[in-house]
XYZ file of C-alpha atoms in Angstrom:
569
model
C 142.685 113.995 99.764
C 146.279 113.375 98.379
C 147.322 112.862 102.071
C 144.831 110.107 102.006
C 146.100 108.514 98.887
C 149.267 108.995 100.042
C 148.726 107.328 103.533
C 146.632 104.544 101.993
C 149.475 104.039 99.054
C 152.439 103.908 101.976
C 150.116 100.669 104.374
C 149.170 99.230 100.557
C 153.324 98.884 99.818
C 153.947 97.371 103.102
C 151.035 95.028 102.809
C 152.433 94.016 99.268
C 155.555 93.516 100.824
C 154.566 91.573 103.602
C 151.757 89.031 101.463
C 154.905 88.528 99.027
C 157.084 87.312 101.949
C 153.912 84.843 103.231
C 153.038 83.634 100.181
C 157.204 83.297 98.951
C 157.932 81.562 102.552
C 154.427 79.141 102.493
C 155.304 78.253 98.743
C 158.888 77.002 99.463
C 157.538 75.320 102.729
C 154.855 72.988 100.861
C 157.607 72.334 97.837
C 160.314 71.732 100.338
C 157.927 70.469 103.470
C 158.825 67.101 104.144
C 162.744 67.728 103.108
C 162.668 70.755 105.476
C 161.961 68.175 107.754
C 164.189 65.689 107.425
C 166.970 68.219 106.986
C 165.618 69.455 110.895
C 166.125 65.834 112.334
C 169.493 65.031 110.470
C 171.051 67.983 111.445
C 170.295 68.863 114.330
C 171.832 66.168 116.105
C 174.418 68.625 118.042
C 174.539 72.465 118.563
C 176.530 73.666 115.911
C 174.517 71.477 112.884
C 171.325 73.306 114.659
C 172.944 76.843 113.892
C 174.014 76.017 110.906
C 170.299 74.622 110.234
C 168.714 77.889 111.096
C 170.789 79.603 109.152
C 170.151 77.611 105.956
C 166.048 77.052 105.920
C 166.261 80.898 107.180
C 168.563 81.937 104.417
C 165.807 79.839 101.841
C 162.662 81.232 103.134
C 163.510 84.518 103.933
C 161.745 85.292 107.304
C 163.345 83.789 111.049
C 159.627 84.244 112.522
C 158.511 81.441 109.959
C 161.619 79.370 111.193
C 160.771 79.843 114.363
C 157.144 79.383 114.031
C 158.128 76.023 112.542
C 160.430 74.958 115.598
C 158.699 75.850 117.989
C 155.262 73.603 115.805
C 158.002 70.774 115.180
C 159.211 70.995 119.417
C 154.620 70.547 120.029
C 155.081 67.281 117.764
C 157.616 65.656 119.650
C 159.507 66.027 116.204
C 162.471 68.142 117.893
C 163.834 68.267 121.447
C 163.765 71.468 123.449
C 168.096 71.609 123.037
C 168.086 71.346 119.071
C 165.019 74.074 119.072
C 167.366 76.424 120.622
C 169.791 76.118 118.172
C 167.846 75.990 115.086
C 166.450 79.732 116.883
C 169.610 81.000 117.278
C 170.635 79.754 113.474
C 167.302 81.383 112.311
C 168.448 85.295 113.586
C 172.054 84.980 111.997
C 169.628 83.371 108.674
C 167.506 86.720 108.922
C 169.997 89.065 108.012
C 170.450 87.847 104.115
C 167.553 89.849 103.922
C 169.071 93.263 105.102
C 172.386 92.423 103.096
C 170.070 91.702 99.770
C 168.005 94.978 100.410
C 171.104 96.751 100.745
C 172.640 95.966 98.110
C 169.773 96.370 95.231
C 166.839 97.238 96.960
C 167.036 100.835 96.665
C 169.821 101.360 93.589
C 168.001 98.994 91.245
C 164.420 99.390 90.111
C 163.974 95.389 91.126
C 160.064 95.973 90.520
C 161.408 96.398 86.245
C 162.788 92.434 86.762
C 160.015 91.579 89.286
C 157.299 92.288 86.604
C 158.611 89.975 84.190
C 159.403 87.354 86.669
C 155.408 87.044 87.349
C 155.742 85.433 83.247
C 157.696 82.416 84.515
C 155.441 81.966 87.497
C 152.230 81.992 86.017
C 152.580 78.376 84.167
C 153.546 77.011 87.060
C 151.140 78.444 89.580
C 148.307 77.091 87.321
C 150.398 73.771 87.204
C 148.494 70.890 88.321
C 151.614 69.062 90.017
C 151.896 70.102 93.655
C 155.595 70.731 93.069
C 155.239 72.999 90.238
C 152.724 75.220 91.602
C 154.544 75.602 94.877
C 157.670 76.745 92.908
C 155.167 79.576 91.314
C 154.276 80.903 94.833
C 157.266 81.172 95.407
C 158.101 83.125 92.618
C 154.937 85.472 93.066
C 155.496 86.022 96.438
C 159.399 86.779 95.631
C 157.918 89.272 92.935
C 155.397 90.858 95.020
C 157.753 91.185 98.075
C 160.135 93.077 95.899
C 157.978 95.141 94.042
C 156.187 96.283 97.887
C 159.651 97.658 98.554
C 159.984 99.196 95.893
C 156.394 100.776 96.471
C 157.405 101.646 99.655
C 160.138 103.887 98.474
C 157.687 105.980 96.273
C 155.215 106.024 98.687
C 157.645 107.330 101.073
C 159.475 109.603 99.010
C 155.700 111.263 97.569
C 154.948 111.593 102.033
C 158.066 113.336 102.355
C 158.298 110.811 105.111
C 162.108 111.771 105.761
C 161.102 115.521 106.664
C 158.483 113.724 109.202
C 160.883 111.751 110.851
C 163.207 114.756 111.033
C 160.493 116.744 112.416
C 159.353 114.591 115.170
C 163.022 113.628 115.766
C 164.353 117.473 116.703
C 162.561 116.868 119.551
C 164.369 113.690 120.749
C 168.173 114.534 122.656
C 170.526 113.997 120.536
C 173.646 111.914 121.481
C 171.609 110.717 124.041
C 171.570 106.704 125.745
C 168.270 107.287 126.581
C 167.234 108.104 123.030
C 169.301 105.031 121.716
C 167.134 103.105 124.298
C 163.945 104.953 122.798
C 164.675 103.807 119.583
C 165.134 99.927 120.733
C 161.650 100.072 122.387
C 159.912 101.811 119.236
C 161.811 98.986 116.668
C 160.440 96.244 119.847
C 156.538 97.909 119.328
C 156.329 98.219 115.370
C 157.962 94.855 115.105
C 155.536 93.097 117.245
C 152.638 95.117 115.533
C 153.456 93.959 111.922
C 154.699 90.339 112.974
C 157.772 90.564 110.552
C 161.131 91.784 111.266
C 162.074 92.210 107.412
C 159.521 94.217 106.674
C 160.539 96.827 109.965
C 164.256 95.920 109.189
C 163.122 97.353 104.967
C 161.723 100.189 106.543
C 164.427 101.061 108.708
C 167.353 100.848 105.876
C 165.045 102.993 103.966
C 164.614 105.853 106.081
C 168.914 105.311 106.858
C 169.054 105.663 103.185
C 167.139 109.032 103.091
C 170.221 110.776 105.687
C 167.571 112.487 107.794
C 169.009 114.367 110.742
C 168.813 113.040 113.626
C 168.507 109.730 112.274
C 172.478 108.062 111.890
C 173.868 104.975 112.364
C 173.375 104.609 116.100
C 169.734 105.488 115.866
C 169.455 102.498 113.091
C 171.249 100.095 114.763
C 169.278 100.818 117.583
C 165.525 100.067 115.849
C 167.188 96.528 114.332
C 168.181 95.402 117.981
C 164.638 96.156 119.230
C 163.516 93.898 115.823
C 165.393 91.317 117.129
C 163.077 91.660 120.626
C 159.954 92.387 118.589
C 160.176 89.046 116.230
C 159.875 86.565 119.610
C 156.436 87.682 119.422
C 155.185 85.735 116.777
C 156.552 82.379 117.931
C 155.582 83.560 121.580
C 151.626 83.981 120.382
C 151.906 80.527 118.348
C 153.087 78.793 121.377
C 150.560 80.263 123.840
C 147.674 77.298 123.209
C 150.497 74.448 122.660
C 152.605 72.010 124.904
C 154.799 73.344 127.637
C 157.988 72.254 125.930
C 156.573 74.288 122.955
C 156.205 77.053 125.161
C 159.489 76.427 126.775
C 161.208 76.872 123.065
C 158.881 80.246 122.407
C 160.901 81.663 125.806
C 164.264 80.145 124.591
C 163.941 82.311 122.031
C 162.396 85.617 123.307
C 165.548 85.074 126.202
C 168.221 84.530 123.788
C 167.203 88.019 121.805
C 166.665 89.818 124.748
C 169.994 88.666 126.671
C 172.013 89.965 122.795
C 170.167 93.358 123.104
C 171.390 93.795 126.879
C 174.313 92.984 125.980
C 175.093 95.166 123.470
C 173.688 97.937 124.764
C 176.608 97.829 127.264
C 179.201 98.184 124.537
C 176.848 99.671 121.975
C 178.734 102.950 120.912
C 182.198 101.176 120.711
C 180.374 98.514 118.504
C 179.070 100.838 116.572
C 182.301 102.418 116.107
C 183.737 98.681 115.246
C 181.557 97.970 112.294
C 181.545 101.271 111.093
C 185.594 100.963 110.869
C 185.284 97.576 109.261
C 182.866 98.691 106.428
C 184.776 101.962 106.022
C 188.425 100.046 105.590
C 187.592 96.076 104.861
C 184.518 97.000 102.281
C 185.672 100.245 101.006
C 182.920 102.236 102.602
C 180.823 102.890 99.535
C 177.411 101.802 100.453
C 176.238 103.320 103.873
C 173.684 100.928 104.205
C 175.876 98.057 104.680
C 176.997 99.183 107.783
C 173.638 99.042 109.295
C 173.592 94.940 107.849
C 177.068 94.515 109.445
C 175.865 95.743 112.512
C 172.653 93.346 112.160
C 174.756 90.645 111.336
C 177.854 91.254 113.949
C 174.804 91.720 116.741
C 173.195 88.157 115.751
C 176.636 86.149 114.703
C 178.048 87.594 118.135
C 175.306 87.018 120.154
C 175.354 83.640 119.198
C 179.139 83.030 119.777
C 178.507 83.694 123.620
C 175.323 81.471 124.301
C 175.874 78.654 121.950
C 178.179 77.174 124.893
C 175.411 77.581 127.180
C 172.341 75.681 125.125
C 171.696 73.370 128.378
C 171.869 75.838 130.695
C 169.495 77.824 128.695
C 167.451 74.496 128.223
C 167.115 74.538 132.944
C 166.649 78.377 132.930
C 163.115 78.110 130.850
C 162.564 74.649 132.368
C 162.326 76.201 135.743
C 160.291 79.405 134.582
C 157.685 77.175 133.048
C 157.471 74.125 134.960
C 155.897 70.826 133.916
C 152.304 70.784 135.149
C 151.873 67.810 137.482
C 148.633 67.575 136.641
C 147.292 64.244 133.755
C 148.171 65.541 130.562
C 146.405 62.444 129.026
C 142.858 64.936 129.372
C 143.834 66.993 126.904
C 145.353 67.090 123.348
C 149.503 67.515 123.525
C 149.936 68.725 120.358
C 147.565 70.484 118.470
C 145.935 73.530 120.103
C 143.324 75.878 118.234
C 145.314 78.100 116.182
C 147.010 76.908 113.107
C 151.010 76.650 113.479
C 153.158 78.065 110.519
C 151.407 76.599 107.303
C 148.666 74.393 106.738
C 151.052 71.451 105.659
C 153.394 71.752 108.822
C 150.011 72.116 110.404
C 149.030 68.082 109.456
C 152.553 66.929 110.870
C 150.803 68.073 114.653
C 147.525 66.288 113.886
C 149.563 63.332 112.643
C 151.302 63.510 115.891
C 147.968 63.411 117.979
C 145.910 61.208 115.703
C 149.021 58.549 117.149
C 148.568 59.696 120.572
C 144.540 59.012 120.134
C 145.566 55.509 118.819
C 147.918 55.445 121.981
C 145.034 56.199 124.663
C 142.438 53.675 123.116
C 144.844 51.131 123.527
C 145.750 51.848 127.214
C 142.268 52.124 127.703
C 141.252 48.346 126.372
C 144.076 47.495 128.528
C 142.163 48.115 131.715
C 139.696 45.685 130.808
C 141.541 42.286 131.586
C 141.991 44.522 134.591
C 138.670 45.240 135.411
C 137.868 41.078 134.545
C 140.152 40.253 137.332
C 139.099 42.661 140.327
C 136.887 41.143 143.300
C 136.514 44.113 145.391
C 133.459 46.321 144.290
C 134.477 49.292 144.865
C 137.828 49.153 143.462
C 135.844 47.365 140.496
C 133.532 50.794 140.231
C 136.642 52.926 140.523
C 138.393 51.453 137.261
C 135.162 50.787 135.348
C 134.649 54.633 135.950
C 138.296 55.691 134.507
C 137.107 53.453 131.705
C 133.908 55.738 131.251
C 136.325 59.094 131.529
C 138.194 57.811 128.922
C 135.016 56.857 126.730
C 133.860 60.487 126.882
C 137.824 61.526 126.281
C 137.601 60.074 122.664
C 134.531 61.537 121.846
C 136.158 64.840 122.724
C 139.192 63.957 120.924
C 137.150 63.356 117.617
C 135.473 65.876 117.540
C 138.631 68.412 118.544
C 140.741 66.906 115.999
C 138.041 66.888 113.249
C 137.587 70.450 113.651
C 141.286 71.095 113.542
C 141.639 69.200 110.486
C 138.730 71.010 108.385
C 140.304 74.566 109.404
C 143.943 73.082 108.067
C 141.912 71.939 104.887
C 140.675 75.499 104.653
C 144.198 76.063 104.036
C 146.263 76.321 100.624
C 147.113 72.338 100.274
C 148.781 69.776 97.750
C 146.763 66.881 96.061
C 149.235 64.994 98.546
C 147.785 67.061 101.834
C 144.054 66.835 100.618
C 144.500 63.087 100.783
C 146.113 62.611 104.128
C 143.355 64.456 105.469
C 140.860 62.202 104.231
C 143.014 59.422 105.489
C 143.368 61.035 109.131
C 139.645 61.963 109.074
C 138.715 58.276 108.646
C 140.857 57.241 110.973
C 139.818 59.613 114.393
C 136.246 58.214 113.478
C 137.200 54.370 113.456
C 139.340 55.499 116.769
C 136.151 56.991 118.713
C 134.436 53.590 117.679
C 136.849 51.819 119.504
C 136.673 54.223 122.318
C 132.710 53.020 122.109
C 133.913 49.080 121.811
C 136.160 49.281 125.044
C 133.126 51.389 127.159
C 131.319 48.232 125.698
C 133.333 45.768 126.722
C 133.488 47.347 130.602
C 129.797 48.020 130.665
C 129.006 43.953 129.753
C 131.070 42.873 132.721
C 129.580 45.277 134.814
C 126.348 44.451 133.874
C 127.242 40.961 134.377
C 128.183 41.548 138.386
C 125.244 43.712 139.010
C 122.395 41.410 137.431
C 124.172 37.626 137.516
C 124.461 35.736 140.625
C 127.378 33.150 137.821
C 130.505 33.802 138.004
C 132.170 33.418 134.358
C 133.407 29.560 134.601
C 137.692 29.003 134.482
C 137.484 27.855 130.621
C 135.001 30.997 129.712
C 137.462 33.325 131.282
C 140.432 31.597 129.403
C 138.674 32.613 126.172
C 138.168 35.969 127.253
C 141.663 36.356 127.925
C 142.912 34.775 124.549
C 140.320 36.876 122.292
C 141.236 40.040 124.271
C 145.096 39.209 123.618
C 143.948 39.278 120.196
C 142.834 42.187 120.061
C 145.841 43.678 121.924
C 147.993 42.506 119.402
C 145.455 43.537 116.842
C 145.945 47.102 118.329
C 149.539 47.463 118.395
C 149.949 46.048 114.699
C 147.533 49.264 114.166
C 149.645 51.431 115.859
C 152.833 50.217 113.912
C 150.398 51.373 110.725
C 149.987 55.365 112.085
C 153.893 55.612 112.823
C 155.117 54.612 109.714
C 153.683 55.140 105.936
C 151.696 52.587 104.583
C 154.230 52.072 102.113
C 157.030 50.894 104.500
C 154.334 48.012 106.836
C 152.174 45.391 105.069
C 148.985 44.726 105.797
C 149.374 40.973 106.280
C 149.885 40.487 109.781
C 146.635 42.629 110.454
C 144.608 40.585 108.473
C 145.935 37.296 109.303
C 144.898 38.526 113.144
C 141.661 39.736 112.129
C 140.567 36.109 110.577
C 141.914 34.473 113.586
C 139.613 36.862 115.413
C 136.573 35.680 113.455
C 137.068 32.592 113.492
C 137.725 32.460 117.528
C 134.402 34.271 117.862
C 132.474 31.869 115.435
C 133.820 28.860 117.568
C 133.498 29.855 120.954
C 129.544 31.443 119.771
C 129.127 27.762 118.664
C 130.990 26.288 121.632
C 128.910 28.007 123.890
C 125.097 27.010 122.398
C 126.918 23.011 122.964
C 127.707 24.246 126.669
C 124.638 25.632 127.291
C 122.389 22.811 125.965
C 124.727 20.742 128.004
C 123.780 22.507 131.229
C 127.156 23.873 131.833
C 126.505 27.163 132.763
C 123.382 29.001 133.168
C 121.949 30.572 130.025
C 121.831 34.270 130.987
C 125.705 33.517 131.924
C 126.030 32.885 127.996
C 124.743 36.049 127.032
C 126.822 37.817 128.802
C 129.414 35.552 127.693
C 128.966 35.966 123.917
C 128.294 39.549 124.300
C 131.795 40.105 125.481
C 133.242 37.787 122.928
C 130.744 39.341 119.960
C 131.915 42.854 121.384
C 135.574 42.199 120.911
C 135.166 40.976 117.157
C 133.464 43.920 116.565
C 136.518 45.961 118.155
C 138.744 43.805 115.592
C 136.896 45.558 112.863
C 137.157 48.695 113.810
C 140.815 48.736 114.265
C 140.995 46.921 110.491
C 139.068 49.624 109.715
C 141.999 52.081 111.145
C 144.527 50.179 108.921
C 142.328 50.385 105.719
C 142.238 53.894 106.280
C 146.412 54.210 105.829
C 145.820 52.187 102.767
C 143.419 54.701 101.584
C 140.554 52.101 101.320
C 137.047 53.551 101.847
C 135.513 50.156 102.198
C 134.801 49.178 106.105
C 136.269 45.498 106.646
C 133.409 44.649 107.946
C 130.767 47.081 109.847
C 129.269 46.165 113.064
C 126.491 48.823 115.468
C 128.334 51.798 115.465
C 128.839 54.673 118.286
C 128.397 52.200 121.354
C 124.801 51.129 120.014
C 124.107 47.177 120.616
């Protein structure tokens, strides 16, 4: 029974340990989100900034698989090239060793659980603070608490396990001064870092049992389990990428080849490295703490290993270019940036959707665009071909909504600032108004088509001018609304939207009265005038719904002015 206590007590600590870096990481990531972000697109701007980039947000948050979860989510968005993602990666493994060199240094001298305690005193205000800011700054404390007090857990549990006799058990019957049990040790660091998804928390566990001198367990040993870490952390970026864009995928592999290539090479010079860092500690830091040499080593490995491939960023950039290939293939028939897992956090999370709400703005638009084409073609069947794209892309936005919808309301499932709640509602709003003008366009094809199949009229040279003007009203109705997702609503006013809408209205209110004059004047035929005022009444409606899109940046819940909704007459 006190086995089982013991057991349970030992996966409890490392639990602890790992919710305190989550919740420490997520709670500096929603206080520091959008800053984060612009420091990632100021700095990035050449190879040595990226490093130097990774190193910092790594340094702040404590964990290079939450970097790199966050590069490879940003390279998805189109926020980050594939070139500054490997930097930022290879910034993010030098970042990762503060933690080692902290741990070393107080983690198992100084009862850091006796300050951790009190710590919780100051956070507790603030994580009951109803300012977004505040209460992020109180996660982060908890989670700094709790990650510290799960190590120093760890250490009892270990210590009441005798988990240092275990290890010295099952290790008599590994070779000693063996390669092959130095390359043992890199696979089982590779396995139990992939398994718990955190390279701190395998890294704590390793300078723990370095700290308990077990035989069979030095220096080399050590340094061998944190170079398999370094192999077993590409897994979490690797599994985030799986469902997202190939360049996202591309960075995932950037990374997983840059750790692998370090661990190659310094397993060719790995007992003369060894030797190297343990001369440096012994004679340039006085030797006193053994555990620093096994942070030296982490750090040399990483600093090092980025010193010989931070020359070689573009040629790293064609190697995973040619092992994962563009598709040829449309990738307009499926979403580019958000996939079905959650990236990172939930706020990093509405950055993607953000990014492919604007790409769902982009696709109705070059969809209505095929309609002055389809006004203009002659030949039936290349008439039937285009109105059928036009169809395709109809049932495209339905998917879309409903895709992105479902994305959103997982991300709002998430732990989310006042700020965050209300973008949502904003982007929610929008991908419905979108779908309706998805609906509009279909609309607007299915009129003319039913005009070729069941008139005999063509539309006369004056109807067709109108056509053209009110659907070049739209167009520039569209792109204003475009201009509107891209930027905040803060930085483009409204003006120009509404001044286009009006005109809109009033063009459809004068050509509807126009054409009852033209009509009664035997102009045209009347069923010619149907079809006629349908197309024009069917555009004005598509003016409302993209007013609708811009009333939704402004956070107005008011429709501008509602027409028959999801492609209903």
């Amino acid at each position: 029974m006190e086995l089982i206590i013991n057991i349970l007590s030992l996966v409890g600590s490392l639990a602890l340990f790992l919710f305190g870096m989550k919740t420490m990481s997520e709670g500096l990531e929603k206080f520091a989100g959008n800053r984060l972000r612009s420091i990632l697109a100021a700095m990035t701007k050449n190879r040595v900034m990226g490093v130097m980039t990774g190193i910092l947000i790594t340094a702040m948050i404590q964990s290079s698989s939450a970097t790199t979860v966050m590069v490879v989510s940003f390279v998805n968005a189109g926020l980050m090239t594939l070139a500054q993602s490997i930097g930022v990666i290879m910034g993010a493994n030098i970042g990762t060793t503060v933690t080692a060199w902290i741990i070393s240094a107080v983690g198992f001298k100084v009862n850091i659980a006796a300050f951790a305690i009190p710590m919780l005193a100051f956070g507790m205000p603030l994580l009951f603070s109803r300012k977004g800011s505040r209460k992020s700054v109180g996660e982060f404390i908890f989670g700094f608490s709790f990650l510290f007090m799960g190590l120093s857990f760890l250490q009892e549990a270990a210590t009441a396990m005798n988990i240092g006799d275990m290890v010295a058990a099952m290790l008599s019957h590994v070779p000693q001064d063996s390669f092959l049990t130095i390359l043992l040790f890199v696979i089982v660091g590779a396995v139990v870092t992939m398994i718990v998804q955190a390279s701190a928390a395998t890294m704590a566990i390793t300078l723990m049992l370095f700290g308990m001198n077990i035989k069979g367990f030095g220096f080399e040993e050590a340094a061998a389990l944190a170079m398999g870490q370094n192999i077993g952390t590409t897994i979490t970026a690797f599994m985030a990428s799986l469902t997202a864009n190939t360049q996202a995928r591309r960075a995932a592999l950037a990374h997983m080849f840059f750790n692998v290539f370090g661990v190659v090479v310094f397993l060719l010079v790995f007992y003369p490295a060894c030797n190297a860092v343990s001369w440096f500690v012994d004679n340039m830091m006085g030797g006193g703490n053994a555990l620093f040499k096994l942070s030296a080593f982490h750090t040399a490995f990483n600093i090092i290993n980025t010193l010989l491939l931070i020359g070689f960023v573009k040629q790293i950039e064609q190697l995973v270019c040619k092992v994962l290939p563009m598709k040829t293939q449309d990738e307009d028939y499926r979403l580019k940036y958000i996939s079905g897992g959650l990236l990172s956090t939930a706020e990093l999370s509405i950055v993607e959707a953000q990014k492919e709400i604007h790409s769902f703005g982009e696709r109705c638009q070059r969809m209505f665009r095929f309609v002055p084409e389809l006004m203009q073609l002659e030949d039936e069947m290349e008439f039937n071909k285009l109105f059928s794209r036009i169809e395709k892309y109809e049932n495209i936005t339905d998917s879309m909504e409903m895709e992105i919808a479902s994305y959103l309301n997982k991300v709002s499932k998430g732990r989310l600032s006042d700020t965050s709640k209300g973008k949502i509602q904003k982007m929610l709003r929008q991908i419905t108004e979108l779908e309706s003008i998805g609906d509009s366009v279909y609309n607007l094809g299915r009129t003319l088509n039913r005009h070729r199949m069941h008139c005999q009229e063509a539309f006369t040279a004056e109807q067709t001018q109108h056509m053209t003007t009110m659907m070049e009203l739209v167009d520039s109705a569209l792109t204003e609304m475009m201009k509107r997702i891209d930027l905040p609503t803060t930085k483009i006013s409204m003006k120009t939207s509404l001044n286009i809408e009006h005109e809109i209205n009033n063009y459809r209110t004068q050509l509807k009265n126009q054409n009852l004059h033209d009509v009664n004047a035997g102009l045209y035929d009347y069923q010619l005038g149907v079809f006629y005022v349908d197309f024009i009444s069917e555009c004005e409606k598509l003016g409302d719904y993209v007013m609708n899109v811009v009333q939704a940046g402004k956070k107005r819940n008011n429709d501008f002015e509602d027409g028959p909704r999801d492609g209903q007459e």
